[in-house]
Each structure stands twice: as structure tokens, then as C-alpha cells.
Short mmCIF file of C-alpha atoms in Angstrom, two decimals:
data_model
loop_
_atom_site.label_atom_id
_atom_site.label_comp_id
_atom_site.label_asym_id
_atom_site.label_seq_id
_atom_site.Cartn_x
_atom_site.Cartn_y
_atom_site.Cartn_z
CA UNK H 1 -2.75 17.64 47.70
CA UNK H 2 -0.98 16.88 44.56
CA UNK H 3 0.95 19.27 42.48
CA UNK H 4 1.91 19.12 38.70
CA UNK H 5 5.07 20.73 37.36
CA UNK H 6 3.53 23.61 35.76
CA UNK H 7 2.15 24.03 39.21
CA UNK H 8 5.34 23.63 40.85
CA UNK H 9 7.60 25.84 38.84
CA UNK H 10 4.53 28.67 38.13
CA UNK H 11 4.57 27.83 34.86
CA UNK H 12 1.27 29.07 33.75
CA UNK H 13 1.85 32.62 35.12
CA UNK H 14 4.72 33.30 32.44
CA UNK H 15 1.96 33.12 29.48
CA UNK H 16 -0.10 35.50 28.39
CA UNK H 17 -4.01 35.33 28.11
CA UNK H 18 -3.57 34.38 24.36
CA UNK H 19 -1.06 31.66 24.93
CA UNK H 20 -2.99 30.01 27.44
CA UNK H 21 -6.08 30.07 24.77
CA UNK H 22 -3.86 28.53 22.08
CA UNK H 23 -2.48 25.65 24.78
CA UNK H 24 -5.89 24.95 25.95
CA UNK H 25 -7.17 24.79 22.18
CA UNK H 26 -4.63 22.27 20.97
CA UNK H 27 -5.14 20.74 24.83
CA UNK H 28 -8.53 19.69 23.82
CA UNK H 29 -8.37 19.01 20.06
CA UNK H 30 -5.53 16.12 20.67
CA UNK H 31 -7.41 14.87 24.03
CA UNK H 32 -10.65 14.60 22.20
CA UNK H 33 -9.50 13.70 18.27
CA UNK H 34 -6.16 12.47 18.71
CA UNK H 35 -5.46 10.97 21.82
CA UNK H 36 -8.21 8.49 21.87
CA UNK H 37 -6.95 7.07 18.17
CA UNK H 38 -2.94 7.26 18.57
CA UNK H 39 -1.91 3.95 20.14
CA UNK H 40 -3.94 2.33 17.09
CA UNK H 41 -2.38 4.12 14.53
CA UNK H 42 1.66 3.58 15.85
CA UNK H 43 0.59 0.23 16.43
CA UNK H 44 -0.94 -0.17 12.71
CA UNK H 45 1.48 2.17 11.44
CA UNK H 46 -0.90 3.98 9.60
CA UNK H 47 -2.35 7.82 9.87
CA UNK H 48 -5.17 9.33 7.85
CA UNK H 49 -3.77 11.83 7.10
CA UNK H 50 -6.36 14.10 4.72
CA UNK H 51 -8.63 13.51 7.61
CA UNK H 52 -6.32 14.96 9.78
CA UNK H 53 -5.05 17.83 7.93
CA UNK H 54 -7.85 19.07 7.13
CA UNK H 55 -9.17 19.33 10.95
CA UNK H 56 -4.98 20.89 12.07
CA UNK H 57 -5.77 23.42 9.25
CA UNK H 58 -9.43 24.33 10.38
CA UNK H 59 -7.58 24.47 14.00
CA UNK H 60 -4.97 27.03 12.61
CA UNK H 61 -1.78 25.12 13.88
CA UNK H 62 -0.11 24.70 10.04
CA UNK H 63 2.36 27.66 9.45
CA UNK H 64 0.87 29.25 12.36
CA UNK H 65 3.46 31.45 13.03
CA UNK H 66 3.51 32.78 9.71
CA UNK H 67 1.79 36.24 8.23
CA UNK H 68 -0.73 36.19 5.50
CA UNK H 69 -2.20 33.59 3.20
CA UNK H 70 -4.47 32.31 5.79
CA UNK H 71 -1.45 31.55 8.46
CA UNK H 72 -2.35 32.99 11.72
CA UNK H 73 0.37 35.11 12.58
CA UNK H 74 0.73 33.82 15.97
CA UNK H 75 4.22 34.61 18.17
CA UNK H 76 6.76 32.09 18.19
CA UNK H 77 6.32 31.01 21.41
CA UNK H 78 2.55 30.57 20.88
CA UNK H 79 3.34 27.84 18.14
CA UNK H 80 6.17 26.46 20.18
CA UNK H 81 3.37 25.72 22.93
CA UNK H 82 1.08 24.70 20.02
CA UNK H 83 3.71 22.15 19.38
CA UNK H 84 4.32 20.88 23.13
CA UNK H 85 0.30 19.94 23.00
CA UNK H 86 0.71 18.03 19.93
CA UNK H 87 4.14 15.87 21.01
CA UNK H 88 2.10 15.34 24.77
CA UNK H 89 0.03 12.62 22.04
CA UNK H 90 2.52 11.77 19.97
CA UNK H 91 6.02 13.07 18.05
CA UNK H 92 4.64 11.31 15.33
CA UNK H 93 1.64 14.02 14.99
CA UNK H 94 4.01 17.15 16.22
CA UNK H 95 6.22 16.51 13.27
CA UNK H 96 3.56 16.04 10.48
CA UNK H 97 2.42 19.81 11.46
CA UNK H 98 5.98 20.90 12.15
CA UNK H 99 7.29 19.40 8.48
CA UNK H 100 4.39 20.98 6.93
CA UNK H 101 4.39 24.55 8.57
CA UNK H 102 8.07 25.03 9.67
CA UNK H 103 9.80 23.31 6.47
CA UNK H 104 7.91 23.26 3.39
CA UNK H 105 5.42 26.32 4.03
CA UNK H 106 8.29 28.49 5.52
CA UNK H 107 10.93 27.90 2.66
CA UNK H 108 7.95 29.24 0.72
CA UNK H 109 6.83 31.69 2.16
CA UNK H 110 10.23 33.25 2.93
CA UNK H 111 12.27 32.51 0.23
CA UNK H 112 9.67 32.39 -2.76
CA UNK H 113 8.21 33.84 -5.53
CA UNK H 114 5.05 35.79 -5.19
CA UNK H 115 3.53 33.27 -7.95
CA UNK H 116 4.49 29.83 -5.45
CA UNK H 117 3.29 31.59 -2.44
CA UNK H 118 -0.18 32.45 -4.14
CA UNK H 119 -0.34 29.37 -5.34
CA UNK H 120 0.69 26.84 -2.28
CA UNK H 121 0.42 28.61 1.06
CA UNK H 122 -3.67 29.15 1.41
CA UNK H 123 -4.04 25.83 0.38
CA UNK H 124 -1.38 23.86 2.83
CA UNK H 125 -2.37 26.30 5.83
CA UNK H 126 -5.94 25.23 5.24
CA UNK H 127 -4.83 21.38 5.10
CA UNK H 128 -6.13 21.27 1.42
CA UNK H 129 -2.67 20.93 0.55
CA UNK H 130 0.47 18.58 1.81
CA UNK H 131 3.95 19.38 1.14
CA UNK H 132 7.00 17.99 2.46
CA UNK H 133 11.30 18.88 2.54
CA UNK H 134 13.37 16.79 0.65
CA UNK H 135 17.12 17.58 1.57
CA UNK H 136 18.89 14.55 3.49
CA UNK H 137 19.91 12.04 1.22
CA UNK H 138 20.77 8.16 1.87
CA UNK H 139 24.26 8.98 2.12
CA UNK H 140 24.53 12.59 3.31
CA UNK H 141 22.71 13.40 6.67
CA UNK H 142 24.49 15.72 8.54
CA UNK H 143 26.98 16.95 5.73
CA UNK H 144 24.02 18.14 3.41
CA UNK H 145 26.93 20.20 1.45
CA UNK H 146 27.59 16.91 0.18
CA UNK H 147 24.35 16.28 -1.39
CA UNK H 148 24.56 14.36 -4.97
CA UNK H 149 20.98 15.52 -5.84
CA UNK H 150 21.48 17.78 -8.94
CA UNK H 151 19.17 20.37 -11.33
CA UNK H 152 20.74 20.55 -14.69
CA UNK H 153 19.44 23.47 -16.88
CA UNK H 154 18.05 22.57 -20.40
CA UNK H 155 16.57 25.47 -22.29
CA UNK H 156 14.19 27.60 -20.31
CA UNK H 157 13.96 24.33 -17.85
CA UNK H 158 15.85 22.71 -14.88
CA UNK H 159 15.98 19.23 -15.09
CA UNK H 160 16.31 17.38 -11.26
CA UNK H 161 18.01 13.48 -10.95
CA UNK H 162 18.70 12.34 -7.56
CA UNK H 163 16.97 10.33 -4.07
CA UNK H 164 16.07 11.81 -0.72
CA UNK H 165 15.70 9.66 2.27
CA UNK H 166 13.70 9.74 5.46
CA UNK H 167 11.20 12.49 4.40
CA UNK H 168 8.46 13.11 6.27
CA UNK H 169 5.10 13.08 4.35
CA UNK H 170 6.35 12.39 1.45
CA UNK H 171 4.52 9.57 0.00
CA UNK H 172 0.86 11.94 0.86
CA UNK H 173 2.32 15.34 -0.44
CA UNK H 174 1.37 17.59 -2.53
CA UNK H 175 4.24 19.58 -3.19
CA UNK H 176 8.02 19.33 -2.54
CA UNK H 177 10.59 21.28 -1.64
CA UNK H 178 13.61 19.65 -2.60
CA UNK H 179 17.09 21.16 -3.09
CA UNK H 180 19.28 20.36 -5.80
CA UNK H 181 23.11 21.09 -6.30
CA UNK H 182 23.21 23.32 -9.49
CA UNK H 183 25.94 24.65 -11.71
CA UNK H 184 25.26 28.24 -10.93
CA UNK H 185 28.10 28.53 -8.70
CA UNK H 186 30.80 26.79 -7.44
CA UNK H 187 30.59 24.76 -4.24
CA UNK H 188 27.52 24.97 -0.97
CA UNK H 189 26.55 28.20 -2.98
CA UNK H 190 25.24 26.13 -6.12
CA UNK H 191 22.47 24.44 -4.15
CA UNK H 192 19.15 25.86 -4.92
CA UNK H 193 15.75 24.89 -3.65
CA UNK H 194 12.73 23.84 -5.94
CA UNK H 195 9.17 23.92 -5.82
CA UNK H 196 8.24 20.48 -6.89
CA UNK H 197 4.50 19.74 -7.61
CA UNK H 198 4.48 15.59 -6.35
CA UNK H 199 2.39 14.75 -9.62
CA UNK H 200 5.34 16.18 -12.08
CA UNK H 201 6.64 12.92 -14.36
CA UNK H 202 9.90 11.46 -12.75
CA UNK H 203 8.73 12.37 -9.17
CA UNK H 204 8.02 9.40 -7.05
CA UNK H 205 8.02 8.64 -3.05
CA UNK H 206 8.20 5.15 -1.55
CA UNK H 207 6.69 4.89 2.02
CA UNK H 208 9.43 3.77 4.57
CA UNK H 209 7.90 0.81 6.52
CA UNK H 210 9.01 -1.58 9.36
CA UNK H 211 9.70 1.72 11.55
CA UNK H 212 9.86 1.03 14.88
CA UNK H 213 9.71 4.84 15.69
CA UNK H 214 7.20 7.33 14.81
CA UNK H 215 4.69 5.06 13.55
CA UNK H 216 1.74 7.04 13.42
CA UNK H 217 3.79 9.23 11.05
CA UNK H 218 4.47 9.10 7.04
CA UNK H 219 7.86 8.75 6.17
CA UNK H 220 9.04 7.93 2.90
CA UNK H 221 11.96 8.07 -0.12
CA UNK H 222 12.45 11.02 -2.61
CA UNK H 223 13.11 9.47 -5.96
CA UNK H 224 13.55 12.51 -9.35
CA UNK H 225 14.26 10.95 -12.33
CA UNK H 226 14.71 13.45 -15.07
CA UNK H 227 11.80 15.58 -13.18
CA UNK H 228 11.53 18.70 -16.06
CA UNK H 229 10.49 21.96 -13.96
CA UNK H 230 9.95 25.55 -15.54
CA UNK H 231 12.16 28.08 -14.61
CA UNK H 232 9.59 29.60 -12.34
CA UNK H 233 10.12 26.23 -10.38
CA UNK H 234 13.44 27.43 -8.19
CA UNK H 235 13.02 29.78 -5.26
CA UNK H 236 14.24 32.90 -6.16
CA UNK H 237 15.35 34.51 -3.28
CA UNK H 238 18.18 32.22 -1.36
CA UNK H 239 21.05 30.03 -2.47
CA UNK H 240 23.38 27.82 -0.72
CA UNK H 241 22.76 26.05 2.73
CA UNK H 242 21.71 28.85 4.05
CA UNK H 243 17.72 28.17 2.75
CA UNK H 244 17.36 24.75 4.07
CA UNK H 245 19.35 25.61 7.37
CA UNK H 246 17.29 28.31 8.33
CA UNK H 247 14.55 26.50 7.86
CA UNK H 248 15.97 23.87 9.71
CA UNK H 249 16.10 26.22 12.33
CA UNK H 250 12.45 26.46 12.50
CA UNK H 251 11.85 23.07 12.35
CA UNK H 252 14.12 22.34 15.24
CA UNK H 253 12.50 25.71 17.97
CA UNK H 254 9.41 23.33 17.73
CA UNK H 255 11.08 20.04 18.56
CA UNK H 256 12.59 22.30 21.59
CA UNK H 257 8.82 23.16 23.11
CA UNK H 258 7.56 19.22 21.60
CA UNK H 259 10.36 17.42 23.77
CA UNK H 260 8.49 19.22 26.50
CA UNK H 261 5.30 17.56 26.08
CA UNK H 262 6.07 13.85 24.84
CA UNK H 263 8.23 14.05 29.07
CA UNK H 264 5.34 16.21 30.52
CA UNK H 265 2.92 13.49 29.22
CA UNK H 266 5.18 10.62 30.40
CA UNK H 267 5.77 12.05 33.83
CA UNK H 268 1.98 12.39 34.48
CA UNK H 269 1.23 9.21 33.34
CA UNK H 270 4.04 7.81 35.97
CA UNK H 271 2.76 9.82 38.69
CA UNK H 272 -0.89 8.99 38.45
CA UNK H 273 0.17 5.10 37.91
CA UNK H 274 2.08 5.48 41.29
CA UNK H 275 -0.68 6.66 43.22
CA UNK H 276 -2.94 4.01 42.20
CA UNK H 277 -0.70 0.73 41.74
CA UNK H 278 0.07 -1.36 45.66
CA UNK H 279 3.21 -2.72 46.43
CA UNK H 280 3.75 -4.49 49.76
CA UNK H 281 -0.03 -3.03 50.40
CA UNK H 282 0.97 0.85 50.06
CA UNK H 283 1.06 2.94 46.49
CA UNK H 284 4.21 2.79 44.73
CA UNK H 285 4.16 6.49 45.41
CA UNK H 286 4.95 6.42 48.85
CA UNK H 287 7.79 4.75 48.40
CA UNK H 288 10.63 6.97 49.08
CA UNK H 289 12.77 5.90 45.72
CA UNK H 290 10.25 6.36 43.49
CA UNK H 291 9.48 9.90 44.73
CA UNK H 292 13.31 10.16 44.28
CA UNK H 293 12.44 9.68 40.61
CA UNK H 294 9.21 11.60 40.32
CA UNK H 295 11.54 14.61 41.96
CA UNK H 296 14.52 14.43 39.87
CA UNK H 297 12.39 14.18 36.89
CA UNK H 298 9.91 17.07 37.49
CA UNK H 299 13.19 19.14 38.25
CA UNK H 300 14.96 18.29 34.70
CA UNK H 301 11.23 18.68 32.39
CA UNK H 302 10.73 22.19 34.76
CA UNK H 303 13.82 23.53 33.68
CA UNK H 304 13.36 21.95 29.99
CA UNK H 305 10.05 24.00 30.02
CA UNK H 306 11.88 27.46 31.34
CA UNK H 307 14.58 26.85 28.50
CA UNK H 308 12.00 26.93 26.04
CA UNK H 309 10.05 29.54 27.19
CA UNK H 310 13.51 31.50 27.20
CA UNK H 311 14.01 30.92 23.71
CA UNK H 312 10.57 31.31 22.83
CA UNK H 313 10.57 34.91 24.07
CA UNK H 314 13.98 35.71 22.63
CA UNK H 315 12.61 34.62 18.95
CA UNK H 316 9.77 36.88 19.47
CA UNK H 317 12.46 40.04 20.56
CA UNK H 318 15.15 39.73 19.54
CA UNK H 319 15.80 37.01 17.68
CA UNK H 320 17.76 33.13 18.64
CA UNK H 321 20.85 32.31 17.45
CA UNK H 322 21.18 28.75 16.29
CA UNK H 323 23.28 27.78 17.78
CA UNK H 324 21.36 28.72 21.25
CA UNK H 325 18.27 26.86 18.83
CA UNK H 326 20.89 23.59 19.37
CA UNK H 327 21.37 23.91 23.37
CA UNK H 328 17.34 24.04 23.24
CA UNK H 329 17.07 20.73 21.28
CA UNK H 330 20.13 19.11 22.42
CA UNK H 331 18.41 19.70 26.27
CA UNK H 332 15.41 19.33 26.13
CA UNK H 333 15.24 16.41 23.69
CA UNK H 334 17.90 14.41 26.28
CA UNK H 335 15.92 15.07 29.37
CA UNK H 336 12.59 13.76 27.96
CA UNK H 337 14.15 10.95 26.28
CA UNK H 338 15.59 10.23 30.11
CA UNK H 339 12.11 10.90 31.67
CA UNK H 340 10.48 8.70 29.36
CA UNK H 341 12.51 5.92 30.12
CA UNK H 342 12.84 6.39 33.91
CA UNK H 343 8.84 6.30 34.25
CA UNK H 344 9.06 2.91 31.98
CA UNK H 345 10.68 1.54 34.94
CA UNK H 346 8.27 2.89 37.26
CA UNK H 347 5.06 1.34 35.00
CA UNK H 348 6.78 -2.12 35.56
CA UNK H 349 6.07 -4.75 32.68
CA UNK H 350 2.89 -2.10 31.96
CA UNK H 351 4.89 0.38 30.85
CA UNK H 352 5.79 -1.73 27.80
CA UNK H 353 2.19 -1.62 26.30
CA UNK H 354 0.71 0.95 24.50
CA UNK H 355 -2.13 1.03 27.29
CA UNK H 356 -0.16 3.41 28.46
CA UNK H 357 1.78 5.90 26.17
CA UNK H 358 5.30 5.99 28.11
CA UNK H 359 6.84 2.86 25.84
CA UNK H 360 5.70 5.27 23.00
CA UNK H 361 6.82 7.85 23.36
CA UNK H 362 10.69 6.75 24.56
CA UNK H 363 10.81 5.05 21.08
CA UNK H 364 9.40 8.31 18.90
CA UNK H 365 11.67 10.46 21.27
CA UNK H 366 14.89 7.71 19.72
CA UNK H 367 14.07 9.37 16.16
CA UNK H 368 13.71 12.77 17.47
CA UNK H 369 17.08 13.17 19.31
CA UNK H 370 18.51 11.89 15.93
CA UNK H 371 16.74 14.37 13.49
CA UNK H 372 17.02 17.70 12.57
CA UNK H 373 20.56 17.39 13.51
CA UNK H 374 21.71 14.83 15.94
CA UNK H 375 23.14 15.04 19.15
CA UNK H 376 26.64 15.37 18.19
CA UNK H 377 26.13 18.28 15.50
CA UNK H 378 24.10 19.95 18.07
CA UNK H 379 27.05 19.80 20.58
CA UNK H 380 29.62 20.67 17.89
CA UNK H 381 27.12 23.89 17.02
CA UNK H 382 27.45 24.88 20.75
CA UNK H 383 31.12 24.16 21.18
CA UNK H 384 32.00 25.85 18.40
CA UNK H 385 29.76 28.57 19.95
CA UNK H 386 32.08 28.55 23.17
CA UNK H 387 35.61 28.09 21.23
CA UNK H 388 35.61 29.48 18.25
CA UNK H 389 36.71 26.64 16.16
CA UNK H 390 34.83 24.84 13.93
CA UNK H 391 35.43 21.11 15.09
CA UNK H 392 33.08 19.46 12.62
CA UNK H 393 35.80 18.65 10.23
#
């Protein structure tokens, strides 16, 4: 009798009746609409995306775990489990929800006006609307204070010049929210996020092709030149790094359940390959290195799954740090990155096809252990955490 790791570790005991409605929801929306498609769109590098939104915003997974304006007010954890079904297909389809719920519809919905709220978040939580965040730039990543993007005031107007780069849904959006290093104050606190309608003169987005990573994803350029906003454009109520960080933040307690699913989904895959593939006329699965690797890995994607649940339930009381945000991301992230290439070995020459999604999801997983803060600034967030001193200078 086999056992998975959920079954293993007693996963499923440590949600509540809810959560285990949302997981089986999203379960069965990707294994009946998504999962059947997904290899054909990374390999085609294409997504349809209207099609799609439309169907995640009838499900009730965009801005999820906000409050009012059709968002279902779910629990953090609840949408970080929402996201952990959607990165089991692909990180590709976990991060076009994530960008559009965590990033753009968060930044409005906590730091706008009542006017942009009325006016944007019905219509992206339905999936009528797209939106995307425009803050890295080509040459400022991780140093976002640096950013060269800048809103000029003229009149009663702000006037933005300046690119973005690697920006998720850009080229399909709607709506951007892009921030711009103003003259309102001197230094990080001058940057100021805007509400940028995608159809506003000046605004374009070229799609990024030839991606070898998160293919079944839309990622494209920010380019304003001389976009001409109202006043009523800039969101009122932050300034400074502190808007896009926190809802970085956001972004990033979804990527720490996601991880989760893109290993859990590789690990299963390995497993049920093992049982049914001969070598030397027994499974691969009897062997007793291979079950060294099926062990080790089902340990490391347990414990992944226990550190998210952790954090999940400490958003929902009270509260996560970012920098314990980082050890969630940094973690979990690594380990399925690891798993995902240790069952490539185990799939043999198949495990380089998309027949199988293990080859897949190791290269998305290579673009998510670099966004939302790589690696490194993740494991300068927690060492600074344990020292004191800020080593990222």
C-alpha cells in the first residue's frame, strides 16, 4: 500500500473543512481545464489568456484573499493553498493569478482611492479586467530605489517617461500599476505608484519572447513615453518603497505555498513512473537508491508544506514578518527546484519531454527562485534578520 506525502506527514488533518473545499475546487478546475492544455501552451509559448481569466474569475481565485468588490475574502492560507493547486500545473498559470490578485489588485485595493477601487477591482476579480505591476526596470532589479522611471508634474497632470522589464501580463493588461520616482520628496520617499489605464497615449508593452521559462505565461516590456495622467491617477495613500514592497510581500506568501505544488506534482509523477518502468526485470521502485531519493525528497517537500502552513496561519493571526515571508520562499522555492531535478534523473531520457511535466516544471521553477527577490536578497533579508546589520550594501 502506497502512501503520498500529505498522507505521510497528516497533512490534510491541519485544514479546515473550508480549505479542503477551496484545494479540491482549484484540484479539479486545473486537472480538468488546465492540465490537459499546459504542455501545448509552454511548448507554443502562447496562453489565452481572456479565455482563461474569465473562467479563474468565475472560480473566485483573483484577489481572493481580499474583502469587497467581488473578492472573496478568503484567509490567507486558503489562497496560499489556492496557489499550490495552480503551480502543481504550471508556475506559469500560478503567477498570472498571483500578478493579477497579489500585485496589481492589492496595491489597489490597499493603497487607493475610493474612485480606482470602484472603478478596477469588480472588474479584474471577475477576469473582465487584466492589470499588471510595473516596477523592475532593465537595469534595476533588486535595488528598485534606483529606479530611473520618473512622473513629472505639469499643471493639474503627472507626466510618466521611463521602461519596465520582465512584467508579467503586460502586453494583455488592462491597467498598470507602475511606480514612478517623483519630485515630491527627496530620495526612496519620492516614488509614487500610478494607476495607468494600458490604452493611455505613450503607454506601450512589447511581449518578451524566446523564454525558455514560464512559457505558458505573458511576459513583456513597460515602455511610457510622455504618458499624461490626471491627478486622480497616483495612489493616494503610500509613498516610497514601502507600496511596492508590501505588495511584494504578497506576491512572494503565494510563491511560498506554489513551490509546494510545482515539487508535490514532480514527486508524484516520479513515484508513479517508478512503479511502472522495469529495470533488470523489477520496477525502478524497488530499487533501494531510488527509494533513497523518493525518501529524501518526500522528507524536504513535507517540511516545505509544514513551513507554509506555518506562515499561512501566522498571516491569518498575527501577522508574518518579511523577512520570515523570505525564509518561506528562499525554502521552499530551493527544495522544489531540487525535487524537480532529482525526479528528472529518475524519468531517465523521459523526463526531458513534456509527456511528462517534471522537465517543466525544473525550468519555470529557474525563473521563480530568481523573482520576487532572488535567492541572495532573500538570504540577506534573513541574515540581516539574525545580525542586525544590513549587509546589502
Amino acid at each position: 500500500m502506497t502512501q503520498s506525502v500529505a498522507e505521510l506527514f497528516g497533512l490534510d488533518g491541519l485544514l479546515d473543512d473550508d480549505e479542503r473545499a477551496i484545494v479540491d475546487t482549484v484540484r479539479d478546475f486545473g486537472n480538468r481545464r488546465l492540465r490537459p492544455h499546459v504542455a501545448d501552451w509552454f511548448e507554443s509559448g502562447e496562453l489565452p489568456v481572456r479565455e482563461l481569466a474569465t473562467e479563474l474569475g468565475s472560480l473566485g481565485v483573483f484577489g481572493m484573499h481580499l474583502d469587497g468588490y467581488g473578492c472573496a475574502g478568503a484567509s490567507a492560507t486558503a489562497y496560499g493553498l489556492a496557489c499550490q493547486e495552480l503551480e502543481a500545473v504550471d508556475s506559469g498559470l500560478r503567477s498570472f493569478v498571483s500578478v493579477q490578485g497579489s500585485l496589481a489588485m492589492f496595491a489597489i485595493w490597499k493603497f487607493g482611492s475610493d474612485e480606482q477601487k470602484d472603478r478596477w477591482l469588480p472588474d479584474m476579480s471577475a477576469g473582465r479586467a487584466l492589470g499588471c505591476f510595473g516596477l523592475t526596470e532593465p537595469d534595476f532589479g533588486s535595488n528598485p530605489a534606483g529606479m530611473r522611471t520618473n512622473a513629472k508634474r505639469d499643471g493639474d497632470d503627472w507626466v510618466l517617461n521611463g521602461a519596465k522589464m520582465w512584467i508579467t501580463n503586460s502586453p494583455v493588461a488592462d491597467v498598470a500599476v507602475v511606480w514612478a520616482r517623483t519630485d515630491l520628496a527627496e530620495g526612496a520617499r519620492g516614488i509614487r505608484g500610478f494607476v495607468v489605464p494600458t490604452d493611455t497615449p505613450g503607454f506601450s508593452a512589447p511581449e518578451i519572447t524566446r523564454k525558455m521559462s514560464l512559457r505558458a505565461s505573458v511576459t513583456g516590456e513597460i515602455v511610457l513615453e510622455d504618458v499624461r495622467l490626471p491627478s486622480s491617477a497616483m495612489l493616494p495613500e503610500v509613498e516610497g518603497l514601502r507600496g511596492p514592497l508590501s505588495c511584494l510581500n504578497e506576491a512572494r506568501f503565494g510563491i511560498v505555498f506554489g513551490a509546494v505544488g510545482a515539487g508535490r506534482d514532480c514527486l508524484e509523477t516520479a513515484v508513479e513512473y517508478a512503479g511502472s518502468r522495469d529495470v533488470f526485470d523489477k520496477p525502478l521502485s524497488g530499487y533501494q537508491l531510488t527509494q533513497r531519493k523518493l525518501a529524501d525528497m518526500a522528507v524536504d517537500l513535507g517540511t516545505s508544506q509544514l513551513l507554509a502552513l506555518h506562515l499561512g496561519r501566522l498571516k491569518d493571526s498575527v501577522g508574518v514578518r518579511p523577512e520570515q515571508i523570505s525564509l518561506g520562499k528562499l525554502n521552499n522555492v530551493r527544495e522544489a527546484l531540487a525535487i524537480a531535478r532529482e525526479c528528472r534523473t529518475i524519468l531517465g531520457a523521459n523526463g526531458i519531454t513534456l509527456e511528462y511535466p517534471v522537465i517543466r516544471h525544473a525550468n519555470n521553477l529557474e525563473s521563480v527562485l530568481t523573482y520576487e527577490g532572488t535567492s541572495e536578497m532573500h538570504q540577506l533579508m534573513i541574515g540581516k534578520a539574525l545580525t542586525g546589520v544590513d549587509a546589502f550594501r
